[in-house]
PDB file of C-alpha atoms in Angstrom:
ATOM      1  CA  MET Z   1      31.425  49.945   7.370  1.00 41.00           C
ATOM      2  CA  SER Z   2      30.306  51.960   3.959  1.00 42.00           C
ATOM      3  CA  GLY Z   3      28.539  49.028   2.511  1.00 42.00           C
ATOM      4  CA  SER Z   4      28.089  45.312   2.255  1.00 42.00           C
ATOM      5  CA  ALA Z   5      27.773  42.536  -0.684  1.00 44.00           C
ATOM      6  CA  ALA Z   6      24.559  44.290  -1.620  1.00 56.00           C
ATOM      7  CA  GLY Z   7      26.140  47.307  -2.248  1.00 58.00           C
ATOM      8  CA  PRO Z   8      25.637  50.581  -0.110  1.00 68.00           C
ATOM      9  CA  ALA Z   9      22.456  51.772   1.105  1.00 90.00           C
ATOM     10  CA  GLY Z  10      20.879  54.177   3.289  1.00 98.00           C
ATOM     11  CA  ALA Z  11      22.852  57.362   4.473  1.00 98.00           C
ATOM     12  CA  VAL Z  12      22.272  60.228   6.554  1.00 98.00           C
ATOM     13  CA  VAL Z  13      23.609  63.583   7.041  1.00 98.00           C
ATOM     14  CA  THR Z  14      22.569  66.458   9.155  1.00 98.00           C
ATOM     15  CA  GLY Z  15      23.604  70.022   8.814  1.00 98.00           C
ATOM     16  CA  ALA Z  16      23.866  69.095   4.921  1.00 98.00           C
ATOM     17  CA  GLY Z  17      22.216  72.361   3.408  1.00 97.00           C
ATOM     18  CA  ARG Z  18      25.707  74.022   3.216  1.00 94.00           C
ATOM     19  CA  GLY Z  19      29.266  74.046   3.750  1.00 93.00           C
ATOM     20  CA  LEU Z  20      30.684  70.661   4.790  1.00 96.00           C
ATOM     21  CA  GLY Z  21      27.582  69.115   5.020  1.00 97.00           C
ATOM     22  CA  ARG Z  22      26.650  69.213   1.476  1.00 97.00           C
ATOM     23  CA  LEU Z  23      29.715  68.239   0.370  1.00 98.00           C
ATOM     24  CA  ILE Z  24      29.758  64.825   2.591  1.00 98.00           C
ATOM     25  CA  ALA Z  25      26.416  64.614   1.348  1.00 98.00           C
ATOM     26  CA  ALA Z  26      27.706  64.664  -2.353  1.00 98.00           C
ATOM     27  CA  MET Z  27      30.632  62.526  -1.568  1.00 98.00           C
ATOM     28  CA  LEU Z  28      28.318  59.523  -0.181  1.00 98.00           C
ATOM     29  CA  VAL Z  29      25.549  60.073  -3.440  1.00 98.00           C
ATOM     30  CA  GLU Z  30      28.946  59.667  -5.645  1.00 97.00           C
ATOM     31  CA  ARG Z  31      29.128  56.724  -3.590  1.00 96.00           C
ATOM     32  CA  GLY Z  32      26.156  55.278  -4.499  1.00 96.00           C
ATOM     33  CA  HIS Z  33      24.423  55.819  -1.460  1.00 97.00           C
ATOM     34  CA  ARG Z  34      21.149  56.899  -0.823  1.00 97.00           C
ATOM     35  CA  VAL Z  35      21.720  59.988   0.977  1.00 98.00           C
ATOM     36  CA  LEU Z  36      18.881  61.536   2.861  1.00 98.00           C
ATOM     37  CA  VAL Z  37      19.795  65.196   3.283  1.00 98.00           C
ATOM     38  CA  THR Z  38      19.105  67.252   6.397  1.00 98.00           C
ATOM     39  CA  ASP Z  39      19.271  70.727   7.954  1.00 98.00           C
ATOM     40  CA  ALA Z  40      17.349  72.827  10.349  1.00 98.00           C
ATOM     41  CA  ASP Z  41      16.654  75.556   7.417  1.00 97.00           C
ATOM     42  CA  GLU Z  42      14.368  73.816   5.043  1.00 98.00           C
ATOM     43  CA  GLU Z  43      14.900  75.618   2.171  1.00 98.00           C
ATOM     44  CA  SER Z  44      18.525  74.673   2.383  1.00 98.00           C
ATOM     45  CA  ALA Z  45      18.081  70.898   2.684  1.00 98.00           C
ATOM     46  CA  ARG Z  46      15.613  71.127  -0.218  1.00 98.00           C
ATOM     47  CA  ALA Z  47      18.333  72.770  -2.337  1.00 98.00           C
ATOM     48  CA  THR Z  48      20.912  71.068  -1.819  1.00 98.00           C
ATOM     49  CA  ALA Z  49      19.186  67.612  -2.372  1.00 98.00           C
ATOM     50  CA  ALA Z  50      17.669  69.112  -5.543  1.00 98.00           C
ATOM     51  CA  ALA Z  51      21.234  70.266  -6.686  1.00 98.00           C
ATOM     52  CA  LEU Z  52      22.582  66.212  -6.049  1.00 97.00           C
ATOM     53  CA  GLY Z  53      19.818  64.779  -7.920  1.00 95.00           C
ATOM     54  CA  PRO Z  54      16.153  64.426  -8.711  1.00 94.00           C
ATOM     55  CA  GLU Z  55      16.034  61.367  -6.707  1.00 92.00           C
ATOM     56  CA  VAL Z  56      17.774  62.587  -3.385  1.00 97.00           C
ATOM     57  CA  PRO Z  57      15.454  63.173  -0.468  1.00 98.00           C
ATOM     58  CA  TRP Z  58      15.404  65.757   1.978  1.00 98.00           C
ATOM     59  CA  ALA Z  59      14.032  66.712   5.504  1.00 98.00           C
ATOM     60  CA  ALA Z  60      13.952  69.729   7.785  1.00 98.00           C
ATOM     61  CA  VAL Z  61      15.635  68.482  10.826  1.00 98.00           C
ATOM     62  CA  ASP Z  62      16.718  70.154  14.260  1.00 98.00           C
ATOM     63  CA  VAL Z  63      19.417  67.646  15.716  1.00 98.00           C
ATOM     64  CA  ARG Z  64      18.065  69.141  19.192  1.00 98.00           C
ATOM     65  CA  ASP Z  65      14.772  67.186  18.831  1.00 98.00           C
ATOM     66  CA  GLU Z  66      14.910  63.535  19.200  1.00 98.00           C
ATOM     67  CA  GLU Z  67      11.594  62.468  17.732  1.00 98.00           C
ATOM     68  CA  GLN Z  68      12.840  64.662  14.419  1.00 98.00           C
ATOM     69  CA  VAL Z  69      16.013  62.702  14.358  1.00 98.00           C
ATOM     70  CA  ALA Z  70      14.205  59.518  14.899  1.00 98.00           C
ATOM     71  CA  SER Z  71      12.027  60.165  11.961  1.00 98.00           C
ATOM     72  CA  ALA Z  72      14.565  61.005   9.874  1.00 98.00           C
ATOM     73  CA  ARG Z  73      15.903  57.705  10.577  1.00 98.00           C
ATOM     74  CA  ASP Z  74      12.841  56.005  10.236  1.00 98.00           C
ATOM     75  CA  ARG Z  75      12.492  57.647   6.849  1.00 98.00           C
ATOM     76  CA  ILE Z  76      16.009  56.827   5.290  1.00 98.00           C
ATOM     77  CA  VAL Z  77      15.345  52.832   6.059  1.00 98.00           C
ATOM     78  CA  ALA Z  78      12.072  52.599   4.819  1.00 97.00           C
ATOM     79  CA  GLN Z  79      13.173  54.225   1.509  1.00 96.00           C
ATOM     80  CA  ALA Z  80      16.478  52.544   1.309  1.00 96.00           C
ATOM     81  CA  GLY Z  81      16.078  49.181   3.042  1.00 96.00           C
ATOM     82  CA  ARG Z  82      18.906  49.669   5.647  1.00 97.00           C
ATOM     83  CA  LEU Z  83      20.960  52.428   7.458  1.00 98.00           C
ATOM     84  CA  ASP Z  84      24.597  51.937   6.668  1.00 98.00           C
ATOM     85  CA  VAL Z  85      26.015  55.584   7.173  1.00 98.00           C
ATOM     86  CA  TRP Z  86      25.395  58.619   9.346  1.00 98.00           C
ATOM     87  CA  VAL Z  87      27.380  61.773   9.594  1.00 98.00           C
ATOM     88  CA  ASN Z  88      26.634  64.334  12.411  1.00 98.00           C
ATOM     89  CA  ASN Z  89      27.599  67.073  10.703  1.00 98.00           C
ATOM     90  CA  ALA Z  90      25.486  69.673  12.149  1.00 98.00           C
ATOM     91  CA  GLY Z  91      27.217  72.435  14.493  1.00 97.00           C
ATOM     92  CA  VAL Z  92      27.069  76.071  16.071  1.00 96.00           C
ATOM     93  CA  LEU Z  93      29.896  78.139  16.443  1.00 94.00           C
ATOM     94  CA  VAL Z  94      29.681  81.442  18.501  1.00 94.00           C
ATOM     95  CA  THR Z  95      32.583  83.285  19.892  1.00 92.00           C
ATOM     96  CA  GLY Z  96      33.420  85.693  23.088  1.00 92.00           C
ATOM     97  CA  PRO Z  97      34.339  84.694  26.199  1.00 94.00           C
ATOM     98  CA  VAL Z  98      31.778  82.931  28.429  1.00 96.00           C
ATOM     99  CA  TRP Z  99      30.953  85.833  30.517  1.00 97.00           C
ATOM    100  CA  GLU Z 100      29.407  88.393  27.548  1.00 96.00           C
ATOM    101  CA  GLN Z 101      27.683  84.954  26.217  1.00 97.00           C
ATOM    102  CA  SER Z 102      23.678  84.717  26.751  1.00 98.00           C
ATOM    103  CA  PRO Z 103      22.184  81.543  28.521  1.00 98.00           C
ATOM    104  CA  ALA Z 104      20.413  81.276  25.257  1.00 98.00           C
ATOM    105  CA  THR Z 105      23.613  81.206  23.177  1.00 98.00           C
ATOM    106  CA  ARG Z 106      25.301  78.850  25.854  1.00 98.00           C
ATOM    107  CA  ARG Z 107      22.573  75.950  25.436  1.00 98.00           C
ATOM    108  CA  LEU Z 108      22.216  76.555  21.664  1.00 98.00           C
ATOM    109  CA  MET Z 109      25.790  75.192  21.118  1.00 98.00           C
ATOM    110  CA  LEU Z 110      25.703  72.657  23.634  1.00 98.00           C
ATOM    111  CA  GLU Z 111      22.753  71.175  22.524  1.00 98.00           C
ATOM    112  CA  VAL Z 112      23.324  71.046  18.586  1.00 98.00           C
ATOM    113  CA  ASN Z 113      27.039  69.955  18.993  1.00 98.00           C
ATOM    114  CA  ALA Z 114      26.885  67.583  21.786  1.00 98.00           C
ATOM    115  CA  LEU Z 115      23.120  66.612  22.221  1.00 98.00           C
ATOM    116  CA  GLY Z 116      22.829  66.731  18.450  1.00 98.00           C
ATOM    117  CA  ALA Z 117      25.215  64.150  18.161  1.00 98.00           C
ATOM    118  CA  VAL Z 118      23.582  61.816  21.127  1.00 98.00           C
ATOM    119  CA  ASN Z 119      20.744  62.135  19.194  1.00 98.00           C
ATOM    120  CA  GLY Z 120      21.759  60.817  15.859  1.00 98.00           C
ATOM    121  CA  THR Z 121      24.415  58.461  17.044  1.00 98.00           C
ATOM    122  CA  VAL Z 122      21.299  56.663  19.523  1.00 98.00           C
ATOM    123  CA  ALA Z 123      18.810  56.786  16.426  1.00 98.00           C
ATOM    124  CA  ALA Z 124      21.514  55.438  14.234  1.00 98.00           C
ATOM    125  CA  ILE Z 125      22.553  52.902  16.418  1.00 98.00           C
ATOM    126  CA  GLU Z 126      18.808  51.743  16.614  1.00 98.00           C
ATOM    127  CA  ALA Z 127      18.606  51.297  12.670  1.00 98.00           C
ATOM    128  CA  MET Z 128      22.438  49.600  12.559  1.00 98.00           C
ATOM    129  CA  ARG Z 129      21.764  46.861  15.377  1.00 97.00           C
ATOM    130  CA  GLU Z 130      18.676  45.587  12.842  1.00 95.00           C
ATOM    131  CA  THR Z 131      21.254  44.469  10.626  1.00 95.00           C
ATOM    132  CA  GLY Z 132      24.367  44.293  12.630  1.00 96.00           C
ATOM    133  CA  ARG Z 133      26.933  46.617  10.593  1.00 97.00           C
ATOM    134  CA  GLY Z 134      27.532  50.508  10.272  1.00 98.00           C
ATOM    135  CA  HIS Z 135      29.390  53.345  10.386  1.00 98.00           C
ATOM    136  CA  ILE Z 136      28.304  56.690  12.005  1.00 98.00           C
ATOM    137  CA  VAL Z 137      30.770  59.777  11.500  1.00 98.00           C
ATOM    138  CA  ASN Z 138      31.241  62.151  13.665  1.00 98.00           C
ATOM    139  CA  ILE Z 139      32.267  65.759  12.872  1.00 98.00           C
ATOM    140  CA  VAL Z 140      33.882  67.196  16.098  1.00 97.00           C
ATOM    141  CA  SER Z 141      36.880  69.795  15.695  1.00 95.00           C
ATOM    142  CA  LEU Z 142      40.467  70.252  17.141  1.00 94.00           C
ATOM    143  CA  ALA Z 143      38.278  71.967  19.731  1.00 93.00           C
ATOM    144  CA  GLY Z 144      36.840  68.349  20.906  1.00 96.00           C
ATOM    145  CA  LEU Z 145      40.810  68.130  21.869  1.00 94.00           C
ATOM    146  CA  THR Z 146      42.194  71.190  23.565  1.00 91.00           C
ATOM    147  CA  ALA Z 147      41.743  74.302  25.174  1.00 88.00           C
ATOM    148  CA  VAL Z 148      40.400  77.132  22.616  1.00 89.00           C
ATOM    149  CA  PRO Z 149      40.143  80.904  23.899  1.00 89.00           C
ATOM    150  CA  GLY Z 150      37.681  82.644  22.418  1.00 91.00           C
ATOM    151  CA  GLU Z 151      35.534  79.310  21.776  1.00 93.00           C
ATOM    152  CA  ALA Z 152      35.048  78.004  25.249  1.00 96.00           C
ATOM    153  CA  VAL Z 153      31.678  76.844  25.283  1.00 97.00           C
ATOM    154  CA  TYR Z 154      32.102  75.920  21.662  1.00 96.00           C
ATOM    155  CA  ALA Z 155      35.083  73.847  23.114  1.00 96.00           C
ATOM    156  CA  ALA Z 156      33.337  72.204  25.659  1.00 98.00           C
ATOM    157  CA  SER Z 157      30.526  70.871  23.461  1.00 98.00           C
ATOM    158  CA  LYS Z 158      33.015  69.174  21.061  1.00 98.00           C
ATOM    159  CA  HIS Z 159      34.822  67.491  23.994  1.00 98.00           C
ATOM    160  CA  ALA Z 160      31.402  66.305  24.825  1.00 98.00           C
ATOM    161  CA  ALA Z 161      30.723  65.047  21.586  1.00 98.00           C
ATOM    162  CA  LEU Z 162      34.280  63.061  21.818  1.00 98.00           C
ATOM    163  CA  GLY Z 163      34.006  61.654  24.833  1.00 98.00           C
ATOM    164  CA  PHE Z 164      30.396  60.679  24.116  1.00 98.00           C
ATOM    165  CA  SER Z 165      31.575  58.709  21.086  1.00 98.00           C
ATOM    166  CA  LEU Z 166      34.590  56.861  22.106  1.00 98.00           C
ATOM    167  CA  SER Z 167      32.768  55.897  25.551  1.00 98.00           C
ATOM    168  CA  THR Z 168      29.741  54.767  23.158  1.00 98.00           C
ATOM    169  CA  LEU Z 169      32.008  53.044  20.804  1.00 98.00           C
ATOM    170  CA  ALA Z 170      33.850  50.836  23.460  1.00 98.00           C
ATOM    171  CA  ASP Z 171      30.272  50.170  24.745  1.00 98.00           C
ATOM    172  CA  LEU Z 172      29.305  48.942  21.523  1.00 98.00           C
ATOM    173  CA  ARG Z 173      32.472  46.628  21.650  1.00 98.00           C
ATOM    174  CA  LEU Z 174      32.022  45.386  25.499  1.00 98.00           C
ATOM    175  CA  ALA Z 175      28.320  43.931  24.031  1.00 98.00           C
ATOM    176  CA  GLY Z 176      29.932  42.474  21.405  1.00 98.00           C
ATOM    177  CA  ILE Z 177      28.841  44.169  18.494  1.00 98.00           C
ATOM    178  CA  GLU Z 178      32.012  44.873  16.042  1.00 98.00           C
ATOM    179  CA  GLY Z 179      30.039  46.094  12.795  1.00 98.00           C
ATOM    180  CA  ILE Z 180      28.983  49.246  13.930  1.00 98.00           C
ATOM    181  CA  ASP Z 181      31.482  51.582  13.572  1.00 98.00           C
ATOM    182  CA  ILE Z 182      32.008  55.349  15.310  1.00 98.00           C
ATOM    183  CA  SER Z 183      34.518  57.695  13.980  1.00 98.00           C
ATOM    184  CA  CYS Z 184      35.673  61.328  15.215  1.00 98.00           C
ATOM    185  CA  VAL Z 185      36.843  63.365  12.393  1.00 98.00           C
ATOM    186  CA  CYS Z 186      38.887  66.235  14.276  1.00 97.00           C
ATOM    187  CA  PRO Z 187      39.680  68.864  11.688  1.00 95.00           C
ATOM    188  CA  ASP Z 188      41.543  72.058  12.314  1.00 90.00           C
ATOM    189  CA  GLY Z 189      39.800  75.299  10.882  1.00 83.00           C
ATOM    190  CA  ILE Z 190      37.562  74.685   7.828  1.00 86.00           C
ATOM    191  CA  TRP Z 191      36.640  77.570   5.142  1.00 80.00           C
ATOM    192  CA  THR Z 192      33.136  77.389   5.231  1.00 78.00           C
ATOM    193  CA  PRO Z 193      30.174  79.311   6.157  1.00 78.00           C
ATOM    194  CA  MET Z 194      31.202  79.054  10.345  1.00 74.00           C
ATOM    195  CA  LEU Z 195      34.382  81.158   9.622  1.00 80.00           C
ATOM    196  CA  HIS Z 196      33.258  83.322   6.450  1.00 77.00           C
ATOM    197  CA  ASP Z 197      32.049  86.134   9.082  1.00 79.00           C
ATOM    198  CA  LYS Z 198      35.027  85.465  11.400  1.00 82.00           C
ATOM    199  CA  LEU Z 199      37.674  87.366   9.625  1.00 85.00           C
ATOM    200  CA  ASP Z 200      37.497  90.332  11.703  1.00 84.00           C
ATOM    201  CA  ASP Z 201      36.508  88.481  15.127  1.00 83.00           C
ATOM    202  CA  PRO Z 202      40.135  88.666  17.333  1.00 84.00           C
ATOM    203  CA  ALA Z 203      37.773  85.669  19.267  1.00 83.00           C
ATOM    204  CA  SER Z 204      37.760  83.350  16.514  1.00 83.00           C
ATOM    205  CA  ALA Z 205      41.694  84.092  16.187  1.00 81.00           C
ATOM    206  CA  LEU Z 206      42.869  80.294  16.961  1.00 78.00           C
ATOM    207  CA  SER Z 207      40.538  78.941  13.937  1.00 82.00           C
ATOM    208  CA  PHE Z 208      43.217  80.438  11.975  1.00 85.00           C
ATOM    209  CA  SER Z 209      46.055  79.409  13.539  1.00 79.00           C
ATOM    210  CA  GLY Z 210      47.215  76.388  11.985  1.00 77.00           C
ATOM    211  CA  LYS Z 211      46.400  75.370   8.209  1.00 74.00           C
ATOM    212  CA  LEU Z 212      42.969  76.863   6.832  1.00 80.00           C
ATOM    213  CA  LEU Z 213      41.506  73.567   5.839  1.00 88.00           C
ATOM    214  CA  MET Z 214      39.328  73.759   2.420  1.00 90.00           C
ATOM    215  CA  PRO Z 215      36.110  71.545   2.673  1.00 93.00           C
ATOM    216  CA  HIS Z 216      36.995  68.976   0.219  1.00 95.00           C
ATOM    217  CA  GLU Z 217      40.048  68.207   2.855  1.00 95.00           C
ATOM    218  CA  VAL Z 218      37.894  67.044   5.393  1.00 96.00           C
ATOM    219  CA  VAL Z 219      35.492  65.466   2.851  1.00 97.00           C
ATOM    220  CA  ALA Z 220      38.520  63.122   1.638  1.00 97.00           C
ATOM    221  CA  ALA Z 221      39.222  62.600   5.251  1.00 98.00           C
ATOM    222  CA  VAL Z 222      35.702  61.744   5.649  1.00 98.00           C
ATOM    223  CA  ARG Z 223      36.000  59.395   2.907  1.00 98.00           C
ATOM    224  CA  GLY Z 224      39.330  57.325   4.398  1.00 98.00           C
ATOM    225  CA  VAL Z 225      37.552  56.673   7.845  1.00 98.00           C
ATOM    226  CA  LEU Z 226      34.568  55.194   5.750  1.00 98.00           C
ATOM    227  CA  ASP Z 227      36.850  53.282   4.199  1.00 97.00           C
ATOM    228  CA  ARG Z 228      39.162  52.225   6.830  1.00 97.00           C
ATOM    229  CA  PRO Z 229      37.157  52.931  10.456  1.00 98.00           C
ATOM    230  CA  ARG Z 230      39.579  55.015  12.996  1.00 97.00           C
ATOM    231  CA  PRO Z 231      38.150  55.934  16.534  1.00 98.00           C
ATOM    232  CA  VAL Z 232      39.998  59.482  15.835  1.00 97.00           C
ATOM    233  CA  THR Z 233      41.723  61.228  13.088  1.00 97.00           C
ATOM    234  CA  THR Z 234      42.555  64.636  12.926  1.00 96.00           C
ATOM    235  CA  VAL Z 235      43.093  67.057  10.305  1.00 95.00           C
ATOM    236  CA  PRO Z 236      45.818  67.672   9.640  1.00 90.00           C
ATOM    237  CA  ARG Z 237      47.506  64.963  11.758  1.00 90.00           C
ATOM    238  CA  TRP Z 238      50.242  67.234  12.741  1.00 85.00           C
ATOM    239  CA  ARG Z 239      47.787  69.877  14.524  1.00 82.00           C
ATOM    240  CA  GLY Z 240      46.162  66.589  16.042  1.00 83.00           C
ATOM    241  CA  TRP Z 241      50.116  66.016  18.090  1.00 87.00           C
ATOM    242  CA  GLN Z 242      50.113  69.333  18.893  1.00 83.00           C
ATOM    243  CA  VAL Z 243      47.035  69.860  20.556  1.00 86.00           C
ATOM    244  CA  ARG Z 244      47.659  66.559  22.343  1.00 87.00           C
ATOM    245  CA  LEU Z 245      50.943  67.483  23.755  1.00 86.00           C
ATOM    246  CA  ALA Z 246      49.053  71.337  24.607  1.00 82.00           C
ATOM    247  CA  ASP Z 247      46.345  69.686  26.489  1.00 84.00           C
ATOM    248  CA  ALA Z 248      48.678  66.778  27.897  1.00 86.00           C
ATOM    249  CA  LEU Z 249      50.966  69.164  29.632  1.00 84.00           C
ATOM    250  CA  PRO Z 250      48.081  72.474  30.160  1.00 85.00           C
ATOM    251  CA  TRP Z 251      50.874  74.970  31.954  1.00 80.00           C
ATOM    252  CA  LEU Z 252      52.163  74.559  28.516  1.00 75.00           C
ATOM    253  CA  GLY Z 253      49.722  74.746  26.395  1.00 78.00           C
ATOM    254  CA  LEU Z 254      48.512  77.806  28.306  1.00 81.00           C
ATOM    255  CA  ARG Z 255      51.767  79.777  28.179  1.00 82.00           C
ATOM    256  CA  ALA Z 256      51.936  78.784  24.444  1.00 80.00           C
ATOM    257  CA  MET Z 257      48.412  79.967  24.036  1.00 81.00           C
ATOM    258  CA  PRO Z 258      49.099  83.809  23.167  1.00 84.00           C
ATOM    259  CA  LEU Z 259      51.825  83.168  20.550  1.00 84.00           C
ATOM    260  CA  ALA Z 260      49.284  81.037  18.792  1.00 81.00           C
ATOM    261  CA  VAL Z 261      46.461  83.630  18.890  1.00 84.00           C
ATOM    262  CA  ALA Z 262      48.888  86.167  17.763  1.00 84.00           C
ATOM    263  CA  GLN Z 263      49.311  83.527  14.715  1.00 85.00           C
ATOM    264  CA  GLY Z 264      46.074  83.546  13.961  1.00 80.00           C
ATOM    265  CA  ARG Z 265      45.200  87.239  13.740  1.00 85.00           C
ATOM    266  CA  ARG Z 266      48.319  87.955  11.478  1.00 84.00           C
ATOM    267  CA  ALA Z 267      46.644  85.132   9.475  1.00 81.00           C
ATOM    268  CA  GLN Z 268      43.305  86.628   9.758  1.00 82.00           C
ATOM    269  CA  ARG Z 269      44.671  90.218   8.488  1.00 88.00           C
ATOM    270  CA  LYS Z 270      46.391  88.304   5.675  1.00 85.00           C
ATOM    271  CA  LEU Z 271      43.529  86.571   4.528  1.00 83.00           C
ATOM    272  CA  ARG Z 272      41.361  90.260   4.874  1.00 83.00           C
ATOM    273  CA  ARG Z 273      43.756  91.766   2.728  1.00 84.00           C
ATOM    274  CA  LYS Z 274      43.602  88.921   0.423  1.00 82.00           C
ATOM    275  CA  GLY Z 275      39.635  89.303   0.338  1.00 79.00           C
ATOM    276  CA  GLY Z 276      39.594  85.460   1.798  1.00 77.00           C
ATOM    277  CA  PRO Z 277      41.601  81.834   1.153  1.00 78.00           C
ATOM    278  CA  ASP Z 278      42.466  81.145  -2.474  1.00 64.00           C
ATOM    279  CA  LEU Z 279      40.069  78.367  -3.670  1.00 55.00           C
ATOM    280  CA  ARG Z 280      41.811  77.759  -6.943  1.00 45.00           C
ATOM    281  CA  ASP Z 281      42.367  74.072  -5.645  1.00 43.00           C
ATOM    282  CA  GLY Z 282      38.895  73.405  -5.587  1.00 41.00           C
ATOM    283  CA  GLY Z 283      38.104  74.177  -1.477  1.00 37.00           C
TER     284      GLY Z 283
END
């Protein structure tokens, strides 16, 4: 639910200091929400809030820290009167075979991507239960639906976020809570800072194997689920069917994986030659 008869109220976006999170925060401001911009990087959060308007608040929030997340929730409720929307967008991607990654790197991805979504969702539900309504949007990934070579821990964290989100939505409904929605948006690779340095990285090839999305396309998907909640939305939709087939038939998916990786590496080479994607469409 994005609002009520009294109009939209408070919203929180994590990882909003740059990239997709920044654009989602801007969209929510345009929809009339009072948006708390949060990011682990204090300067990025402050700069984004200043760019969105003089009255837009910000906070430095490490989503791994339950107390910091709860404090952000309490702040927006105090300022806006209620919490309508919470977007768990913060994420970390480090590529490469799992055996080449340090324990600290593996823990970072699992804690930011999975535990961060848990902390944000729980904090939001606690506030939304007071009013009986609200909408939590979790930015997951197609990596939450299928195997992703070169991104095993990232995929594990996103599978966890998706499973947690759907299970919690089921718990809400079993508890008779119909006014709180949880929507997972699962995009293909997005041309954001998360991928800007990955054109020379063969381990991230699968992120480039489909349609490389511009951030505004994912923002449109978030806007769509705010207007019409859906448990899972893949972007683009056809890739969702493709990865679900690979997941349903693992032997087929594993056999097709070398072709997908090769396609992704060709796309990386093409983008390197061009100096990046064509951004004239607003991405």
